[in-house]
Amino acid sequence: AQSVSQHNHHVILSEAASLELGCNYSYGGTVNLFWYVQYPGQHLQLLLKYFSGDPLVKGIKGFEAEFIKSKFSFNLRKPSVQWSDTAEYFCAVTSGYNKLIFGAGTRLAVHP
Amino acid sequence: NAGVTQTPKFQVLKTGQSMTLQCAQDMNHEYMSWYRQDPGMGLRLIHYSVGAGITDQGEVPNGYNVSRSTTEDFPLRLLSAAPSQTSVYFCASSPSGSLVSTEAFFGQGTRLTVV
């Protein structure tokens, strides 16, 4: 079965620091990859997605992610975080045609 | 356009009680699904549906039933609530009957406590 691993469960950064959150998945076939964000008390919102083409994907709010097929990875990056980026971030991968499998999530706290 | 609507937002149940969590979408999406979110475990798929009349199990289906009689609605039934079902439940929908090259849209969640 498909699985998704997020390496960091909790990350604490100061404003303006750079961010990289790791995500690895287990499936070797064609995948669709996503990063979702959940702000405190809110539902999940799509941050960015990769279906095909350019492996460097740009999303909302200055986030980007790079798909590296050989490493089964889809890491999320942001050059300079803001206090408003405090949230929980979830990596997700399609498993077959009908299932979207999530990682355990990474809680990011950004201090002013 | 309301998107994905879940009711109720909060619910407290006693062990052994049954209840139905409602999910409705007004985007004419074929695919709908239910997840539960627990600390440190991310979101786990309970059940999903690729269209009206078609449902299937996800990762953690035990203790839950679903049906899909219309495109718009996908209720989740807890047959006999247990404390282990205390969680936040999210409903999601997606435009096509498969998840290939489409994204999922999430509801606001239902926070369920079983005492």
PDB file of C-alpha atoms in Angstrom:
ATOM      1  CA  ALA A   1       0.000   0.000   0.000  1.00  0.00           C
ATOM      2  CA  GLN A   2       1.080   3.549  -0.674  1.00  0.00           C
ATOM      3  CA  SER A   3       2.593   5.431   2.259  1.00  0.00           C
ATOM      4  CA  VAL A   4       3.764   8.982   2.772  1.00  0.00           C
ATOM      5  CA  SER A   5       6.488  10.030   5.206  1.00  0.00           C
ATOM      6  CA  GLN A   6       6.997  13.542   6.475  1.00  0.00           C
ATOM      7  CA  HIS A   7      10.316  13.784   8.233  1.00  0.00           C
ATOM      8  CA  ASN A   8       9.707  16.683  10.570  1.00  0.00           C
ATOM      9  CA  HIS A   9       6.754  16.636  12.930  1.00  0.00           C
ATOM     10  CA  HIS A  10       7.454  20.015  14.489  1.00  0.00           C
ATOM     11  CA  VAL A  11       9.472  22.887  13.052  1.00  0.00           C
ATOM     12  CA  ILE A  12      10.138  26.209  14.774  1.00  0.00           C
ATOM     13  CA  LEU A  13      11.554  29.103  12.780  1.00  0.00           C
ATOM     14  CA  SER A  14      12.058  32.804  13.127  1.00  0.00           C
ATOM     15  CA  GLU A  15      10.533  35.155  10.596  1.00  0.00           C
ATOM     16  CA  ALA A  16      12.604  35.509   7.406  1.00  0.00           C
ATOM     17  CA  ALA A  17      14.208  32.090   7.875  1.00  0.00           C
ATOM     18  CA  SER A  18      14.105  29.637   4.999  1.00  0.00           C
ATOM     19  CA  LEU A  19      11.872  26.591   5.153  1.00  0.00           C
ATOM     20  CA  GLU A  20      12.188  23.118   3.733  1.00  0.00           C
ATOM     21  CA  LEU A  21       9.783  20.326   4.702  1.00  0.00           C
ATOM     22  CA  GLY A  22      10.563  16.819   3.569  1.00  0.00           C
ATOM     23  CA  CYS A  23       8.106  14.390   2.012  1.00  0.00           C
ATOM     24  CA  ASN A  24       8.779  10.912   0.677  1.00  0.00           C
ATOM     25  CA  TYR A  25       6.316   8.414  -0.754  1.00  0.00           C
ATOM     26  CA  SER A  26       6.528   4.724  -1.411  1.00  0.00           C
ATOM     27  CA  TYR A  27       4.778   4.156  -4.748  1.00  0.00           C
ATOM     28  CA  GLY A  28       6.963   3.723  -7.811  1.00  0.00           C
ATOM     29  CA  GLY A  29       4.377   4.328 -10.508  1.00  0.00           C
ATOM     30  CA  THR A  30       2.699   7.462 -11.784  1.00  0.00           C
ATOM     31  CA  VAL A  31       1.663   9.704  -8.921  1.00  0.00           C
ATOM     32  CA  ASN A  32      -0.071  12.991  -8.342  1.00  0.00           C
ATOM     33  CA  LEU A  33       1.483  14.953  -5.485  1.00  0.00           C
ATOM     34  CA  PHE A  34       0.054  17.647  -3.264  1.00  0.00           C
ATOM     35  CA  TRP A  35       0.855  19.888  -0.358  1.00  0.00           C
ATOM     36  CA  TYR A  36      -2.070  21.056   1.742  1.00  0.00           C
ATOM     37  CA  VAL A  37      -1.997  23.606   4.547  1.00  0.00           C
ATOM     38  CA  GLN A  38      -4.255  23.794   7.589  1.00  0.00           C
ATOM     39  CA  TYR A  39      -4.265  27.085   9.470  1.00  0.00           C
ATOM     40  CA  PRO A  40      -5.340  26.925  13.122  1.00  0.00           C
ATOM     41  CA  GLY A  41      -9.018  26.071  13.385  1.00  0.00           C
ATOM     42  CA  GLN A  42      -9.526  25.860   9.646  1.00  0.00           C
ATOM     43  CA  HIS A  43      -9.967  23.193   7.005  1.00  0.00           C
ATOM     44  CA  LEU A  44      -7.334  22.000   4.571  1.00  0.00           C
ATOM     45  CA  GLN A  45      -6.458  24.227   1.656  1.00  0.00           C
ATOM     46  CA  LEU A  46      -4.414  23.324  -1.382  1.00  0.00           C
ATOM     47  CA  LEU A  47      -0.961  24.901  -1.387  1.00  0.00           C
ATOM     48  CA  LEU A  48       0.365  23.377  -4.600  1.00  0.00           C
ATOM     49  CA  LYS A  49       0.123  20.287  -6.777  1.00  0.00           C
ATOM     50  CA  TYR A  50       2.162  18.287  -9.244  1.00  0.00           C
ATOM     51  CA  PHE A  51       0.569  16.216 -11.978  1.00  0.00           C
ATOM     52  CA  SER A  52       3.200  16.157 -14.728  1.00  0.00           C
ATOM     53  CA  GLY A  53       5.719  18.354 -16.551  1.00  0.00           C
ATOM     54  CA  ASP A  54       8.133  20.729 -14.836  1.00  0.00           C
ATOM     55  CA  PRO A  55       9.180  19.071 -11.566  1.00  0.00           C
ATOM     56  CA  LEU A  56       9.557  22.452  -9.872  1.00  0.00           C
ATOM     57  CA  VAL A  57       6.072  23.568  -8.910  1.00  0.00           C
ATOM     58  CA  LYS A  58       5.109  26.980  -7.623  1.00  0.00           C
ATOM     59  CA  GLY A  59       2.122  27.442  -5.359  1.00  0.00           C
ATOM     60  CA  ILE A  60       0.379  30.152  -3.436  1.00  0.00           C
ATOM     61  CA  LYS A  61       1.995  32.493  -0.887  1.00  0.00           C
ATOM     62  CA  GLY A  62       5.529  32.002  -2.241  1.00  0.00           C
ATOM     63  CA  PHE A  63       5.717  28.254  -1.647  1.00  0.00           C
ATOM     64  CA  GLU A  64       7.310  25.878  -4.108  1.00  0.00           C
ATOM     65  CA  ALA A  65       8.024  22.163  -4.221  1.00  0.00           C
ATOM     66  CA  GLU A  66      10.346  19.975  -6.223  1.00  0.00           C
ATOM     67  CA  PHE A  67       9.426  16.515  -7.444  1.00  0.00           C
ATOM     68  CA  ILE A  68      12.468  14.222  -7.590  1.00  0.00           C
ATOM     69  CA  LYS A  69      11.285  10.949  -9.055  1.00  0.00           C
ATOM     70  CA  SER A  70      14.520   9.052  -8.362  1.00  0.00           C
ATOM     71  CA  LYS A  71      14.264   9.907  -4.677  1.00  0.00           C
ATOM     72  CA  PHE A  72      10.472   9.490  -4.391  1.00  0.00           C
ATOM     73  CA  SER A  73      10.450  12.942  -2.840  1.00  0.00           C
ATOM     74  CA  PHE A  74       8.330  16.080  -3.027  1.00  0.00           C
ATOM     75  CA  ASN A  75       9.863  18.597  -0.634  1.00  0.00           C
ATOM     76  CA  LEU A  76       8.203  21.905   0.146  1.00  0.00           C
ATOM     77  CA  ARG A  77      10.253  25.105   0.293  1.00  0.00           C
ATOM     78  CA  LYS A  78       9.850  28.782   1.016  1.00  0.00           C
ATOM     79  CA  PRO A  79      12.792  31.227   0.968  1.00  0.00           C
ATOM     80  CA  SER A  80      11.520  33.492   3.744  1.00  0.00           C
ATOM     81  CA  VAL A  81       8.713  32.529   6.137  1.00  0.00           C
ATOM     82  CA  GLN A  82       6.286  34.888   7.813  1.00  0.00           C
ATOM     83  CA  TRP A  83       4.410  34.665  11.098  1.00  0.00           C
ATOM     84  CA  SER A  84       1.240  34.043   9.073  1.00  0.00           C
ATOM     85  CA  ASP A  85       2.758  30.787   7.746  1.00  0.00           C
ATOM     86  CA  THR A  86       2.226  29.211  11.168  1.00  0.00           C
ATOM     87  CA  ALA A  87       0.113  26.173  10.322  1.00  0.00           C
ATOM     88  CA  GLU A  88       0.188  22.431   9.816  1.00  0.00           C
ATOM     89  CA  TYR A  89       1.414  21.206   6.448  1.00  0.00           C
ATOM     90  CA  PHE A  90       0.410  17.914   4.877  1.00  0.00           C
ATOM     91  CA  CYS A  91       1.963  16.105   1.967  1.00  0.00           C
ATOM     92  CA  ALA A  92      -0.433  13.860   0.026  1.00  0.00           C
ATOM     93  CA  VAL A  93      -0.067  11.386  -2.818  1.00  0.00           C
ATOM     94  CA  THR A  94      -2.618   9.617  -4.962  1.00  0.00           C
ATOM     95  CA  SER A  95      -2.614   5.850  -4.595  1.00  0.00           C
ATOM     96  CA  GLY A  96      -4.007   4.343  -7.745  1.00  0.00           C
ATOM     97  CA  TYR A  97      -6.911   6.295  -9.201  1.00  0.00           C
ATOM     98  CA  ASN A  98      -9.157   6.582  -6.200  1.00  0.00           C
ATOM     99  CA  LYS A  99      -7.269   7.188  -2.978  1.00  0.00           C
ATOM    100  CA  LEU A 100      -5.480  10.231  -1.653  1.00  0.00           C
ATOM    101  CA  ILE A 101      -3.020   9.267   1.083  1.00  0.00           C
ATOM    102  CA  PHE A 102      -1.695  11.826   3.541  1.00  0.00           C
ATOM    103  CA  GLY A 103       1.452  12.065   5.591  1.00  0.00           C
ATOM    104  CA  ALA A 104       1.316  12.639   9.340  1.00  0.00           C
ATOM    105  CA  GLY A 105       1.774  16.388   8.942  1.00  0.00           C
ATOM    106  CA  THR A 106       4.354  18.948  10.046  1.00  0.00           C
ATOM    107  CA  ARG A 107       3.453  21.667  12.527  1.00  0.00           C
ATOM    108  CA  LEU A 108       5.273  24.869  11.687  1.00  0.00           C
ATOM    109  CA  ALA A 109       5.556  27.654  14.255  1.00  0.00           C
ATOM    110  CA  VAL A 110       7.031  30.952  13.072  1.00  0.00           C
ATOM    111  CA  HIS A 111       8.126  33.409  15.736  1.00  0.00           C
ATOM    112  CA  PRO A 112       8.288  37.161  15.058  1.00  0.00           C
TER     113      PRO A 112
ATOM    114  CA  ASN B   1     -21.291  28.555  -4.178  1.00  0.00           C
ATOM    115  CA  ALA B   2     -20.982  26.885  -0.766  1.00  0.00           C
ATOM    116  CA  GLY B   3     -18.450  24.198  -1.783  1.00  0.00           C
ATOM    117  CA  VAL B   4     -18.323  21.286   0.674  1.00  0.00           C
ATOM    118  CA  THR B   5     -20.616  21.669   3.685  1.00  0.00           C
ATOM    119  CA  GLN B   6     -20.393  19.503   6.775  1.00  0.00           C
ATOM    120  CA  THR B   7     -22.869  19.331   9.627  1.00  0.00           C
ATOM    121  CA  PRO B   8     -22.713  19.409  12.562  1.00  0.00           C
ATOM    122  CA  LYS B   9     -19.506  21.274  13.376  1.00  0.00           C
ATOM    123  CA  PHE B  10     -19.308  19.829  16.881  1.00  0.00           C
ATOM    124  CA  GLN B  11     -20.892  16.744  18.439  1.00  0.00           C
ATOM    125  CA  VAL B  12     -20.609  14.872  21.724  1.00  0.00           C
ATOM    126  CA  LEU B  13     -21.833  11.289  21.821  1.00  0.00           C
ATOM    127  CA  LYS B  14     -22.085   8.680  24.508  1.00  0.00           C
ATOM    128  CA  THR B  15     -20.453   5.328  23.925  1.00  0.00           C
ATOM    129  CA  GLY B  16     -22.806   3.064  22.000  1.00  0.00           C
ATOM    130  CA  GLN B  17     -24.861   5.836  20.430  1.00  0.00           C
ATOM    131  CA  SER B  18     -25.205   6.075  16.679  1.00  0.00           C
ATOM    132  CA  MET B  19     -25.198   9.174  14.554  1.00  0.00           C
ATOM    133  CA  THR B  20     -24.757  10.438  11.018  1.00  0.00           C
ATOM    134  CA  LEU B  21     -22.296  13.089   9.928  1.00  0.00           C
ATOM    135  CA  GLN B  22     -23.615  14.975   6.939  1.00  0.00           C
ATOM    136  CA  CYS B  23     -21.621  16.085   3.924  1.00  0.00           C
ATOM    137  CA  ALA B  24     -23.013  17.918   0.919  1.00  0.00           C
ATOM    138  CA  GLN B  25     -21.341  19.532  -2.069  1.00  0.00           C
ATOM    139  CA  ASP B  26     -22.848  21.807  -4.678  1.00  0.00           C
ATOM    140  CA  MET B  27     -20.087  21.567  -7.285  1.00  0.00           C
ATOM    141  CA  ASN B  28     -21.460  18.479  -9.079  1.00  0.00           C
ATOM    142  CA  HIS B  29     -18.362  16.550  -8.089  1.00  0.00           C
ATOM    143  CA  GLU B  30     -18.284  12.841  -8.827  1.00  0.00           C
ATOM    144  CA  TYR B  31     -15.788  11.860  -6.142  1.00  0.00           C
ATOM    145  CA  MET B  32     -16.407  12.229  -2.410  1.00  0.00           C
ATOM    146  CA  SER B  33     -14.545  10.913   0.573  1.00  0.00           C
ATOM    147  CA  TRP B  34     -14.352  10.926   4.370  1.00  0.00           C
ATOM    148  CA  TYR B  35     -11.188  11.298   6.437  1.00  0.00           C
ATOM    149  CA  ARG B  36     -10.492  11.350  10.119  1.00  0.00           C
ATOM    150  CA  GLN B  37      -7.714  13.515  11.513  1.00  0.00           C
ATOM    151  CA  ASP B  38      -5.894  12.487  14.662  1.00  0.00           C
ATOM    152  CA  PRO B  39      -2.830  14.148  16.236  1.00  0.00           C
ATOM    153  CA  GLY B  40       0.416  12.798  14.836  1.00  0.00           C
ATOM    154  CA  MET B  41      -1.376  10.599  12.304  1.00  0.00           C
ATOM    155  CA  GLY B  42      -2.403  13.046   9.636  1.00  0.00           C
ATOM    156  CA  LEU B  43      -5.595  12.324   7.719  1.00  0.00           C
ATOM    157  CA  ARG B  44      -6.679   8.739   7.203  1.00  0.00           C
ATOM    158  CA  LEU B  45      -9.177   7.733   4.557  1.00  0.00           C
ATOM    159  CA  ILE B  46     -12.326   6.083   5.930  1.00  0.00           C
ATOM    160  CA  HIS B  47     -14.542   5.571   2.866  1.00  0.00           C
ATOM    161  CA  TYR B  48     -14.816   7.051  -0.583  1.00  0.00           C
ATOM    162  CA  SER B  49     -17.224   7.156  -3.494  1.00  0.00           C
ATOM    163  CA  VAL B  50     -16.492   7.610  -7.203  1.00  0.00           C
ATOM    164  CA  GLY B  51     -20.108   8.364  -8.065  1.00  0.00           C
ATOM    165  CA  ALA B  52     -23.698   7.926  -6.982  1.00  0.00           C
ATOM    166  CA  GLY B  53     -24.384   4.355  -5.934  1.00  0.00           C
ATOM    167  CA  ILE B  54     -20.689   3.419  -5.679  1.00  0.00           C
ATOM    168  CA  THR B  55     -18.721   3.333  -2.430  1.00  0.00           C
ATOM    169  CA  ASP B  56     -15.550   1.632  -1.270  1.00  0.00           C
ATOM    170  CA  GLN B  57     -13.413   1.287   1.829  1.00  0.00           C
ATOM    171  CA  GLY B  58     -10.378   3.345   2.651  1.00  0.00           C
ATOM    172  CA  GLU B  59      -7.633   2.760   5.225  1.00  0.00           C
ATOM    173  CA  VAL B  60      -9.772   2.756   8.400  1.00  0.00           C
ATOM    174  CA  PRO B  61     -13.372   1.737   7.527  1.00  0.00           C
ATOM    175  CA  ASN B  62     -14.271  -0.298  10.620  1.00  0.00           C
ATOM    176  CA  GLY B  63     -17.136   1.149  12.649  1.00  0.00           C
ATOM    177  CA  TYR B  64     -18.343   3.408   9.836  1.00  0.00           C
ATOM    178  CA  ASN B  65     -20.904   3.049   7.062  1.00  0.00           C
ATOM    179  CA  VAL B  66     -21.518   5.230   4.030  1.00  0.00           C
ATOM    180  CA  SER B  67     -23.980   5.448   1.181  1.00  0.00           C
ATOM    181  CA  ARG B  68     -24.186   7.638  -1.914  1.00  0.00           C
ATOM    182  CA  SER B  69     -27.741   7.896  -3.158  1.00  0.00           C
ATOM    183  CA  THR B  70     -27.216  11.277  -4.819  1.00  0.00           C
ATOM    184  CA  THR B  71     -24.238  13.067  -6.357  1.00  0.00           C
ATOM    185  CA  GLU B  72     -24.517  15.861  -3.785  1.00  0.00           C
ATOM    186  CA  ASP B  73     -24.620  13.953  -0.484  1.00  0.00           C
ATOM    187  CA  PHE B  74     -22.268  11.503   1.200  1.00  0.00           C
ATOM    188  CA  PRO B  75     -23.280  10.849   4.822  1.00  0.00           C
ATOM    189  CA  LEU B  76     -21.021   8.989   7.252  1.00  0.00           C
ATOM    190  CA  ARG B  77     -22.744   6.806   9.823  1.00  0.00           C
ATOM    191  CA  LEU B  78     -21.247   5.718  13.106  1.00  0.00           C
ATOM    192  CA  LEU B  79     -23.036   2.535  14.041  1.00  0.00           C
ATOM    193  CA  SER B  80     -22.073   2.295  17.731  1.00  0.00           C
ATOM    194  CA  ALA B  81     -19.788   5.091  18.814  1.00  0.00           C
ATOM    195  CA  ALA B  82     -16.611   4.246  20.707  1.00  0.00           C
ATOM    196  CA  PRO B  83     -14.099   6.562  22.425  1.00  0.00           C
ATOM    197  CA  SER B  84     -11.552   5.558  19.754  1.00  0.00           C
ATOM    198  CA  GLN B  85     -13.732   7.380  17.227  1.00  0.00           C
ATOM    199  CA  THR B  86     -13.116  10.706  18.938  1.00  0.00           C
ATOM    200  CA  SER B  87     -11.571  12.695  16.125  1.00  0.00           C
ATOM    201  CA  VAL B  88     -12.023  15.488  13.635  1.00  0.00           C
ATOM    202  CA  TYR B  89     -13.794  14.296  10.502  1.00  0.00           C
ATOM    203  CA  PHE B  90     -13.316  15.905   7.110  1.00  0.00           C
ATOM    204  CA  CYS B  91     -15.321  15.375   3.976  1.00  0.00           C
ATOM    205  CA  ALA B  92     -13.692  16.063   0.615  1.00  0.00           C
ATOM    206  CA  SER B  93     -14.839  16.084  -2.989  1.00  0.00           C
ATOM    207  CA  SER B  94     -13.154  16.088  -6.363  1.00  0.00           C
ATOM    208  CA  PRO B  95     -14.511  16.883  -9.831  1.00  0.00           C
ATOM    209  CA  SER B  96     -14.046  13.585 -11.643  1.00  0.00           C
ATOM    210  CA  GLY B  97     -14.651   9.994 -10.653  1.00  0.00           C
ATOM    211  CA  SER B  98     -10.956   9.465 -10.172  1.00  0.00           C
ATOM    212  CA  LEU B  99      -8.245  11.507  -8.493  1.00  0.00           C
ATOM    213  CA  VAL B 100      -5.972  11.561 -11.534  1.00  0.00           C
ATOM    214  CA  SER B 101      -4.970  15.132 -12.300  1.00  0.00           C
ATOM    215  CA  THR B 102      -7.558  16.660  -9.999  1.00  0.00           C
ATOM    216  CA  GLU B 103      -7.414  18.129  -6.513  1.00  0.00           C
ATOM    217  CA  ALA B 104      -9.614  17.509  -3.492  1.00  0.00           C
ATOM    218  CA  PHE B 105     -11.729  20.226  -1.878  1.00  0.00           C
ATOM    219  CA  PHE B 106     -12.337  19.932   1.847  1.00  0.00           C
ATOM    220  CA  GLY B 107     -15.175  20.835   4.159  1.00  0.00           C
ATOM    221  CA  GLN B 108     -14.735  22.686   7.455  1.00  0.00           C
ATOM    222  CA  GLY B 109     -14.704  19.521   9.536  1.00  0.00           C
ATOM    223  CA  THR B 110     -16.787  17.970  12.317  1.00  0.00           C
ATOM    224  CA  ARG B 111     -15.218  17.641  15.751  1.00  0.00           C
ATOM    225  CA  LEU B 112     -16.634  14.515  17.391  1.00  0.00           C
ATOM    226  CA  THR B 113     -16.099  13.525  21.005  1.00  0.00           C
ATOM    227  CA  VAL B 114     -17.253  10.146  22.289  1.00  0.00           C
ATOM    228  CA  VAL B 115     -17.472   9.871  26.077  1.00  0.00           C
TER     229      VAL B 115
END
